[in-house]
XYZ file of C-alpha atoms in Angstrom:
635
model
C 62.188 104.505 109.319
C 62.846 104.359 105.590
C 65.173 106.542 103.623
C 62.496 106.665 100.927
C 59.458 108.758 101.760
C 56.193 106.764 101.683
C 54.548 109.775 100.044
C 56.593 109.515 96.870
C 54.289 108.319 94.115
C 52.161 106.138 96.405
C 48.647 105.207 95.476
C 45.836 106.505 97.665
C 42.104 106.054 97.716
C 39.805 108.641 96.131
C 37.488 109.416 99.016
C 34.684 110.384 96.626
C 34.318 107.122 94.712
C 36.600 104.666 96.528
C 38.745 104.099 93.437
C 42.519 104.170 93.665
C 43.913 107.491 92.584
C 47.534 107.901 91.433
C 49.341 111.017 92.644
C 50.612 112.206 89.258
C 52.509 115.181 90.673
C 54.524 112.985 93.026
C 55.102 110.392 90.288
C 56.625 112.885 87.851
C 59.075 114.312 90.334
C 61.522 112.778 92.809
C 62.315 115.196 95.599
C 65.844 115.226 96.934
C 66.199 114.639 100.692
C 67.655 117.999 101.638
C 66.966 117.426 105.324
C 68.814 114.108 105.330
C 71.778 115.621 103.516
C 71.993 118.577 105.865
C 71.886 116.228 108.846
C 74.587 113.979 107.371
C 76.749 117.024 106.661
C 76.341 118.209 110.263
C 77.293 114.783 111.650
C 80.281 114.582 109.293
C 81.484 118.009 110.377
C 81.056 117.145 114.070
C 83.130 113.967 113.693
C 85.875 115.810 111.815
C 86.054 118.689 114.289
C 86.314 116.353 117.275
C 89.753 116.469 118.910
C 90.905 118.400 115.858
C 94.019 119.984 117.386
C 94.795 117.087 119.719
C 97.331 115.469 117.402
C 100.661 117.184 116.657
C 101.324 118.702 113.245
C 103.557 116.614 111.038
C 106.052 118.048 108.557
C 103.728 118.403 105.540
C 101.161 120.214 107.675
C 103.884 122.596 108.856
C 104.683 123.314 105.209
C 101.021 124.028 104.455
C 100.629 126.358 107.421
C 103.743 128.431 106.806
C 102.894 129.050 103.154
C 99.239 129.718 103.961
C 100.390 132.515 106.248
C 102.295 134.086 103.362
C 105.679 133.146 104.867
C 108.596 131.083 103.583
C 110.993 128.618 105.162
C 114.140 130.708 104.586
C 113.097 132.883 107.478
C 114.981 130.255 109.523
C 118.711 131.034 109.955
C 120.932 128.101 108.947
C 124.301 126.829 110.182
C 123.984 128.502 113.583
C 122.475 127.907 117.001
C 119.027 129.507 117.130
C 116.258 129.860 119.682
C 112.857 128.179 119.675
C 111.264 131.460 118.539
C 113.625 131.670 115.552
C 112.946 128.052 114.647
C 109.184 128.577 114.449
C 109.355 132.067 112.909
C 107.736 130.859 109.623
C 104.673 129.858 111.680
C 104.278 133.371 113.060
C 101.560 135.668 111.735
C 102.928 138.314 109.388
C 100.613 141.371 109.328
C 100.081 142.614 105.813
C 100.809 139.266 104.133
C 98.573 138.634 101.112
C 97.445 135.707 99.011
C 99.942 136.899 96.396
C 102.736 136.401 98.938
C 101.400 132.923 99.596
C 101.450 131.993 95.906
C 104.857 133.519 95.195
C 106.553 131.931 98.203
C 104.914 128.577 97.535
C 106.033 128.441 93.912
C 109.528 129.535 94.942
C 110.036 126.759 97.510
C 107.417 124.033 97.117
C 106.171 121.636 94.463
C 102.401 122.032 94.937
C 99.944 124.141 92.915
C 98.596 127.199 94.752
C 94.772 126.987 94.636
C 94.284 125.435 98.079
C 97.022 127.537 99.689
C 95.404 130.772 98.504
C 92.049 129.643 99.942
C 93.776 128.625 103.177
C 95.424 132.059 103.401
C 92.064 133.834 103.265
C 90.628 131.333 105.739
C 93.502 131.745 108.213
C 93.458 135.524 107.977
C 89.692 135.556 108.559
C 90.038 133.317 111.607
C 92.885 135.331 113.146
C 91.138 138.602 112.376
C 87.985 137.415 114.153
C 89.993 136.269 117.178
C 91.954 139.529 117.317
C 95.280 137.777 116.667
C 96.123 139.952 113.665
C 95.932 143.163 115.652
C 98.076 141.669 118.426
C 100.614 140.485 115.856
C 101.508 144.103 115.139
C 103.276 144.359 118.505
C 104.131 140.801 119.556
C 104.703 137.343 118.135
C 101.444 135.491 117.439
C 101.529 132.024 115.927
C 99.191 130.133 113.641
C 96.286 128.187 115.080
C 96.623 124.467 114.357
C 92.881 124.116 114.900
C 92.074 126.769 112.290
C 94.519 125.315 109.782
C 92.785 121.931 110.056
C 89.237 123.285 110.205
C 89.185 124.172 106.490
C 90.034 120.611 105.352
C 87.479 119.349 107.885
C 84.838 121.551 106.258
C 85.718 120.272 102.783
C 85.705 116.712 104.131
C 82.203 117.169 105.546
C 81.007 118.628 102.230
C 82.083 115.375 100.584
C 79.022 113.687 102.134
C 76.341 115.616 100.177
C 78.600 115.641 97.091
C 78.746 111.831 97.332
C 74.961 111.829 97.127
C 75.153 113.914 93.935
C 77.790 111.623 92.412
C 75.692 108.522 93.103
C 72.599 110.291 91.763
C 74.141 111.180 88.409
C 75.740 107.727 88.169
C 72.627 105.632 88.798
C 69.606 107.818 88.084
C 67.598 106.281 85.255
C 64.700 107.594 83.252
C 61.883 106.084 85.296
C 60.590 107.422 88.582
C 61.412 104.209 90.411
C 64.928 104.270 89.009
C 65.414 107.793 90.282
C 64.073 106.847 93.701
C 66.536 103.998 93.850
C 69.323 106.391 92.859
C 68.234 108.565 95.764
C 68.504 105.619 98.137
C 71.958 104.726 96.801
C 73.016 108.358 97.090
C 71.960 108.567 100.732
C 73.822 105.365 101.563
C 76.947 106.696 99.821
C 76.651 109.968 101.737
C 76.304 108.084 105.025
C 79.366 105.983 104.174
C 81.346 109.145 103.457
C 80.313 110.564 106.836
C 81.924 107.670 108.741
C 84.689 106.716 106.296
C 87.953 106.495 108.296
C 90.006 107.553 105.268
C 87.910 110.683 104.784
C 88.175 111.533 108.487
C 91.933 110.970 108.367
C 92.426 113.432 105.501
C 89.903 115.866 106.991
C 91.909 116.209 110.187
C 95.122 117.215 108.439
C 96.032 120.737 107.377
C 96.468 119.620 103.788
C 94.706 120.003 100.457
C 93.464 116.439 99.937
C 89.826 116.941 100.948
C 89.450 119.787 98.444
C 91.118 117.567 95.851
C 88.565 114.825 96.626
C 85.724 117.281 95.952
C 87.201 118.114 92.537
C 87.703 114.403 91.808
C 84.041 113.738 92.582
C 83.011 116.642 90.353
C 85.061 115.173 87.517
C 83.703 111.675 88.169
C 80.126 112.939 87.960
C 80.770 114.326 84.464
C 82.686 111.158 83.573
C 79.756 108.984 84.658
C 77.387 111.032 82.496
C 79.806 110.592 79.605
C 80.001 106.816 80.042
C 76.198 106.557 80.085
C 75.982 108.700 76.956
C 78.658 106.666 75.144
C 76.957 103.373 75.976
C 73.701 104.838 74.612
C 75.602 106.264 71.608
C 74.512 109.819 72.187
C 76.417 113.045 72.861
C 76.882 114.656 76.263
C 75.685 118.235 76.512
C 78.034 121.156 75.928
C 77.216 122.260 79.472
C 78.627 118.955 80.743
C 81.724 119.467 78.581
C 82.281 122.958 80.006
C 81.695 121.803 83.593
C 83.993 118.825 83.127
C 86.859 120.887 81.707
C 86.397 123.555 84.374
C 86.417 121.180 87.343
C 89.413 119.352 85.871
C 91.315 122.623 85.571
C 90.480 123.421 89.192
C 91.522 119.952 90.317
C 95.000 120.119 88.841
C 95.404 123.576 90.425
C 94.685 121.925 93.803
C 96.878 118.822 93.441
C 98.894 117.596 90.480
C 97.829 114.002 91.163
C 94.323 114.962 90.069
C 95.847 114.562 86.626
C 95.953 110.825 87.327
C 92.187 110.931 87.765
C 91.797 112.380 84.273
C 94.254 109.849 82.850
C 92.263 106.989 84.389
C 88.988 108.392 83.061
C 90.560 108.691 79.608
C 91.793 105.094 79.673
C 88.335 103.782 80.623
C 86.765 105.776 77.787
C 89.495 104.506 75.454
C 88.552 100.917 76.318
C 84.903 101.701 75.502
C 85.943 103.346 72.231
C 88.022 100.333 71.196
C 85.155 97.977 71.985
C 82.746 100.035 69.907
C 85.255 100.315 67.070
C 85.544 96.513 67.003
C 81.814 96.459 66.210
C 81.940 99.428 63.855
C 85.268 100.778 62.649
C 83.819 104.226 61.987
C 82.622 104.745 65.563
C 85.541 107.000 66.504
C 84.292 109.560 63.970
C 80.789 109.746 65.428
C 79.653 113.110 66.798
C 79.084 111.876 70.328
C 82.767 110.968 70.573
C 83.711 114.401 69.257
C 82.578 116.053 72.486
C 84.694 113.605 74.490
C 87.673 114.660 72.362
C 86.946 118.330 73.077
C 86.890 117.563 76.801
C 90.206 115.710 76.545
C 91.874 118.603 74.716
C 90.504 121.164 77.190
C 91.626 119.084 80.171
C 95.107 118.602 78.705
C 95.413 122.349 78.110
C 94.458 123.098 81.723
C 97.017 120.570 83.004
C 99.866 121.642 80.720
C 99.746 125.147 82.164
C 101.556 123.689 85.189
C 104.217 121.831 83.213
C 106.941 124.512 83.704
C 106.429 124.360 87.483
C 106.613 120.560 87.475
C 109.772 120.536 85.375
C 111.338 123.037 87.759
C 110.882 120.618 90.668
C 111.429 117.310 88.866
C 114.195 115.358 90.581
C 114.215 117.558 93.687
C 114.213 115.984 97.198
C 110.478 116.756 97.369
C 109.770 114.436 94.412
C 112.205 111.569 94.996
C 111.150 110.289 98.431
C 108.677 107.811 96.917
C 111.335 106.182 94.735
C 111.141 102.401 95.112
C 114.083 100.529 96.582
C 115.768 97.372 95.372
C 113.565 94.981 93.435
C 113.206 92.414 96.168
C 110.175 90.840 97.801
C 109.108 94.132 99.363
C 109.228 95.846 95.973
C 106.764 93.349 94.474
C 104.453 92.754 97.439
C 104.475 96.215 99.038
C 102.257 98.045 96.504
C 99.674 95.242 96.480
C 99.441 95.027 100.273
C 99.376 98.799 100.640
C 96.646 99.105 98.005
C 94.436 96.576 99.800
C 95.020 98.379 103.106
C 93.926 101.616 101.409
C 90.689 100.009 100.215
C 89.981 98.747 103.739
C 90.526 102.171 105.319
C 87.825 103.574 103.039
C 85.262 101.501 104.972
C 86.674 100.678 108.406
C 89.824 100.942 110.502
C 91.125 98.556 113.167
C 93.131 99.760 116.130
C 96.792 99.522 115.095
C 98.557 101.954 117.424
C 99.015 101.946 121.180
C 101.494 101.279 123.957
C 101.370 98.889 126.896
C 99.787 95.477 127.182
C 96.140 96.697 127.286
C 96.660 98.595 124.022
C 98.459 95.648 122.417
C 95.610 93.345 123.469
C 93.088 95.730 121.907
C 95.160 95.895 118.718
C 95.289 92.105 118.395
C 91.591 91.622 119.172
C 90.372 94.369 116.814
C 92.597 93.241 113.938
C 91.595 89.581 114.296
C 87.877 90.353 114.558
C 87.811 92.856 111.715
C 90.271 91.314 109.263
C 89.443 87.644 109.760
C 85.848 87.832 110.954
C 84.011 90.917 109.802
C 85.825 91.657 106.520
C 85.294 88.260 104.795
C 81.644 88.280 105.893
C 81.070 91.790 104.573
C 82.897 91.196 101.283
C 81.005 87.966 100.638
C 77.581 89.632 100.926
C 78.688 92.815 99.188
C 80.032 90.923 96.150
C 76.823 88.921 95.974
C 74.807 92.138 96.040
C 77.025 93.802 93.445
C 76.463 90.894 91.054
C 72.742 91.353 91.529
C 73.034 95.071 90.807
C 75.088 94.374 87.668
C 72.185 92.380 86.189
C 69.928 95.446 86.396
C 70.174 97.408 83.113
C 69.521 100.890 84.513
C 72.392 100.549 87.012
C 74.916 99.034 84.623
C 76.228 102.290 83.056
C 77.031 103.679 86.501
C 78.712 100.414 87.512
C 80.738 100.435 84.297
C 81.858 103.988 85.077
C 82.641 103.570 88.780
C 83.834 99.954 88.621
C 85.899 100.559 85.506
C 87.425 103.675 87.044
C 88.340 101.823 90.259
C 89.946 98.903 88.434
C 91.802 101.105 85.956
C 92.916 103.398 88.761
C 94.581 100.565 90.625
C 96.199 99.274 87.437
C 97.652 102.728 86.790
C 98.965 102.955 90.363
C 100.603 99.528 90.097
C 102.119 100.465 86.737
C 103.636 103.580 88.307
C 105.044 101.432 91.125
C 106.453 98.600 89.040
C 107.311 100.300 85.740
C 108.179 103.875 86.705
C 109.691 102.819 90.049
C 107.711 105.276 92.200
C 105.767 103.618 95.028
C 102.809 105.982 95.291
C 100.861 103.389 97.304
C 103.261 104.030 100.216
C 101.474 107.257 101.078
C 97.841 106.160 101.476
C 96.698 109.756 100.980
C 97.474 109.496 97.247
C 94.600 107.070 96.775
C 92.312 110.121 96.920
C 92.654 109.821 93.127
C 90.171 106.904 93.041
C 88.867 106.852 96.626
C 85.362 108.243 95.830
C 84.705 105.299 93.493
C 85.174 102.917 96.456
C 82.509 104.737 98.464
C 80.106 104.690 95.503
C 80.649 100.981 94.810
C 80.122 100.071 98.452
C 76.988 102.231 98.564
C 75.391 100.688 95.491
C 76.212 97.261 96.908
C 74.396 98.044 100.150
C 71.208 99.319 98.492
C 69.470 95.927 98.015
C 69.708 95.279 101.757
C 67.760 98.402 102.688
C 63.960 98.010 102.772
C 62.169 100.600 100.637
C 58.513 101.613 100.726
C 57.041 100.905 97.273
C 60.737 100.364 96.605
C 62.411 99.934 93.270
C 63.996 96.727 94.458
C 61.150 95.506 96.664
C 60.083 92.078 95.487
C 63.182 91.630 93.310
C 65.850 91.488 96.002
C 64.275 88.977 98.350
C 67.626 87.265 98.794
C 68.857 90.306 100.677
C 66.097 90.738 103.224
C 68.091 88.641 105.691
C 71.802 88.089 106.186
C 73.388 85.163 108.004
C 75.900 86.094 110.673
C 79.332 84.464 110.583
C 80.097 81.542 112.938
C 76.746 81.628 114.773
C 73.658 80.155 113.122
C 71.590 83.316 113.284
C 70.054 85.713 110.771
C 69.778 89.494 110.870
C 67.755 91.770 108.634
C 69.288 93.418 105.590
C 68.716 96.778 107.226
C 70.694 95.622 110.281
C 73.497 94.577 107.940
C 73.667 98.075 106.444
C 73.574 99.683 109.879
C 76.368 97.373 111.047
C 78.555 98.571 108.155
C 77.916 102.197 109.094
C 78.512 101.492 112.778
C 81.814 99.708 112.143
C 82.807 102.634 109.922
C 81.945 105.032 112.736
C 84.103 103.063 115.176
C 86.923 103.168 112.635
C 86.506 106.930 112.344
C 86.994 107.160 116.104
C 90.312 105.310 115.863
C 91.413 108.066 113.477
C 90.109 110.858 115.707
C 91.834 109.362 118.755
C 95.052 108.692 116.797
C 94.939 104.933 117.256
C 96.110 103.960 113.767
C 99.426 104.203 111.943
C 98.164 106.256 109.007
C 99.630 109.447 110.455
C 103.346 110.035 109.908
C 105.835 111.842 112.147
C 104.213 111.981 115.570
C 106.220 114.850 116.997
C 104.656 114.517 120.456
C 106.230 111.080 120.957
C 109.650 112.369 119.955
C 109.415 115.523 122.070
C 108.141 113.644 125.125
C 110.986 111.144 124.767
C 113.606 113.889 124.496
C 112.225 115.659 127.554
C 112.138 112.483 129.643
C 115.616 111.341 128.585
C 117.640 114.562 128.587
C 119.407 115.620 131.800
C 121.061 118.745 130.408
C 120.089 121.635 128.115
C 118.929 120.266 124.767
C 120.179 121.057 121.278
C 118.210 119.593 118.353
C 119.835 119.490 114.944
C 119.279 118.163 111.440
C 120.420 118.871 107.904
C 118.414 120.222 104.989
C 119.290 119.746 101.333
C 119.523 122.782 99.050
C 120.694 123.157 95.487
C 119.693 124.709 92.200
C 116.104 123.544 92.646
C 113.598 125.153 95.053
C 113.203 123.396 98.382
C 111.524 123.878 101.753
C 113.944 124.092 104.650
C 113.674 122.203 107.904
C 109.986 121.316 108.079
C 110.753 118.079 109.934
C 112.640 119.812 112.743
C 110.139 122.691 112.614
C 107.316 120.261 113.402
C 109.204 119.140 116.523
C 109.830 122.780 117.475
C 106.146 123.646 117.057
C 105.233 120.752 119.336
C 107.756 121.986 121.934
C 106.193 125.437 121.766
C 102.668 124.009 122.090
C 103.688 121.938 125.097
C 105.386 124.891 126.801
C 101.985 126.583 126.997
C 100.623 123.632 128.969
C 100.799 123.403 132.748
C 103.351 120.897 134.024
C 105.581 120.923 130.951
C 109.133 121.705 132.022
C 112.572 121.627 130.413
C 115.940 122.367 131.997
C 115.794 125.333 129.636
C 114.091 125.922 126.314
C 115.626 123.679 123.640
C 117.826 125.310 121.005
C 118.062 124.319 117.378
C 120.630 123.983 114.601
C 119.538 123.691 110.981
C 122.558 122.597 108.937
C 122.525 123.338 105.223
C 123.756 120.657 102.895
C 124.275 122.674 99.735
C 124.686 120.446 96.694
C 126.243 123.283 94.686
C 129.042 123.997 97.187
C 129.262 120.404 98.443
C 129.027 121.548 102.061
C 129.393 118.904 104.760
C 126.843 119.088 107.642
C 128.831 116.536 109.666
C 131.933 118.742 109.614
C 129.811 121.756 110.547
C 128.282 120.132 113.637
C 131.683 118.796 114.735
C 133.108 122.326 114.669
C 130.119 123.782 116.507
C 130.255 121.172 119.271
C 133.879 122.119 119.960
C 132.963 125.788 120.428
C 132.002 126.002 124.121
C 131.163 129.659 123.704
C 128.529 128.620 121.198
C 127.334 125.419 122.924
C 128.192 125.537 126.672
C 128.689 122.126 128.243
C 127.170 119.900 129.447
C 124.346 119.420 126.958
C 122.257 116.755 125.222
C 122.496 116.765 121.434
C 119.729 115.172 119.373
C 120.520 114.682 115.697
C 117.601 113.897 113.370
C 118.525 111.751 110.370
C 122.264 112.194 110.995
C 124.900 110.123 112.812
C 128.081 112.211 113.036
C 131.092 110.820 114.898
C 131.600 113.121 117.891
C 133.759 110.989 120.201
C 136.836 113.153 119.608
C 134.729 116.187 120.473
C 134.081 114.758 123.934
C 130.576 113.396 123.354
C 129.254 109.931 124.110
C 128.600 107.204 121.598
C 125.205 107.913 120.048
C 122.101 106.180 121.299
C 120.096 105.609 118.147
C 116.416 104.912 117.668
C 113.098 105.927 116.169
C 110.347 107.755 118.012
C 107.231 108.843 116.163
C 109.063 108.330 112.820
C 111.858 110.683 113.914
C 115.094 108.745 113.357
C 117.412 110.156 116.000
C 120.950 109.902 117.376
C 121.290 111.080 120.990
C 124.661 112.320 122.285
C 125.529 113.439 125.797
C 128.352 115.991 125.725
C 129.823 116.403 129.229
C 132.062 119.197 130.476
C 135.643 118.732 129.293
């Protein structure tokens, strides 16, 4: 079955005189495949909703949930022993909380803009109202649904599939009917790639704002692509495009500040085109068609600068310094490059990289070897060959300049931030959402020549892509089979994300909690420190994620503790120079506060408690929780 309808513009015989008759109505119009797009959206949503609440919430998700509920982290008492219920109080539904509470509390404690959090508040309240949780919360403690908090990003992630079609359409649609049909084919391939993209599935299954940010990035890229085409043709973009571009950019920076990097990258690509045109004609920069680009730049800058006071308020806080690069050794120079390449790979497929026991390790080795050393070189070789072919086709070149230029400039900007500014933003793969859609579009346009099209725009001109030679074995497959293999491998990669068999996800609280439960012989106390000062900060989200996992497990049959764990959140106040180590030492000595014997688990701290009658710490890392385990026997 072809993605292009055989009825589009085909010639048919006039039954009255036997002469060929051209269907003028079909030739003048290219219908968009609404049915295909709806089906792809449904498949994308199904993949993203699969096993949605199976993985534990990590610390950033906890932060998103508590603010979305209209709560704040200072509901947690500090410097005292508290119960599990007190530790997860910020995750409890607060009847009467509003979106205004969400925005105010977020801006008071966090460093993110509020657009997504306000939407998530309405979404969460709707879900809990429909399930009756809000009415029950009036009389008893009811906690947030992890499934509901992740369902909204999953919905936005599924919407990225049809939006990918639109982005490819505006990037590659030419003036002729055949050109527009080819753009439709490319758009459908891009949408299908987005459906199975492991990176998209990964972000879609987290209670975070990245999938909404990706939608705004694609909206901006669509306007950017139209602008690049117009500039290359030396004509002005419409004022409607200018207004849409400025509007979507303003929305994007209200969702995530890193969307500003998208606009910077777009501006740098356009600057390169301006310089090249000015080399040919020094007066080009004064031409009217560039004037509308300038208006867009000024409007975008104005929308971004509205958030400058908030950014300055958080600059230098613990929430903005964790990506600071370390010493300038080998890791400093190689890390960003390796991490960038890994990010590109996850846009298309994902090997198994996480598991325990020899069967899992065997699967990890086999999948990595086959994909990285077998499949990847084969795919890249044919894709590059196809992309060169597409570059030689004039009607596709403006879109390739826009998407290819944006991808290359985006990675240069990221590397400059790593090496010059000293912030390794490649460490968190999620930040590559800034240029991620361009990868999907470039892969999609590279796959188009392999797909057979009825009366196709590339039929007869892409004969070199009708068959593809398999690696190692001397056998050929059809170009269509090649495309389907790419989508199938992407689907398998998406399943590794769904089943949590990769290392993209940080802070796996279930591993840490299971380890504590299996190792502890006495009542458990879990403690960590949180930094506060003159800048806003969120308290204890790392330990809160472990507490939420404990609470979730307590609702399951067969989960038992000696008694419910208790928690201690120690405040390290930079203004008063408080010492969390001294605080925990004093608390351990108070048997009225912490009756012996007990197991003490310190997260990110290694106090010396031998004089207090506790064992030497057993140190380790479970699920990214760096712990020190003490056993404090009766004295």
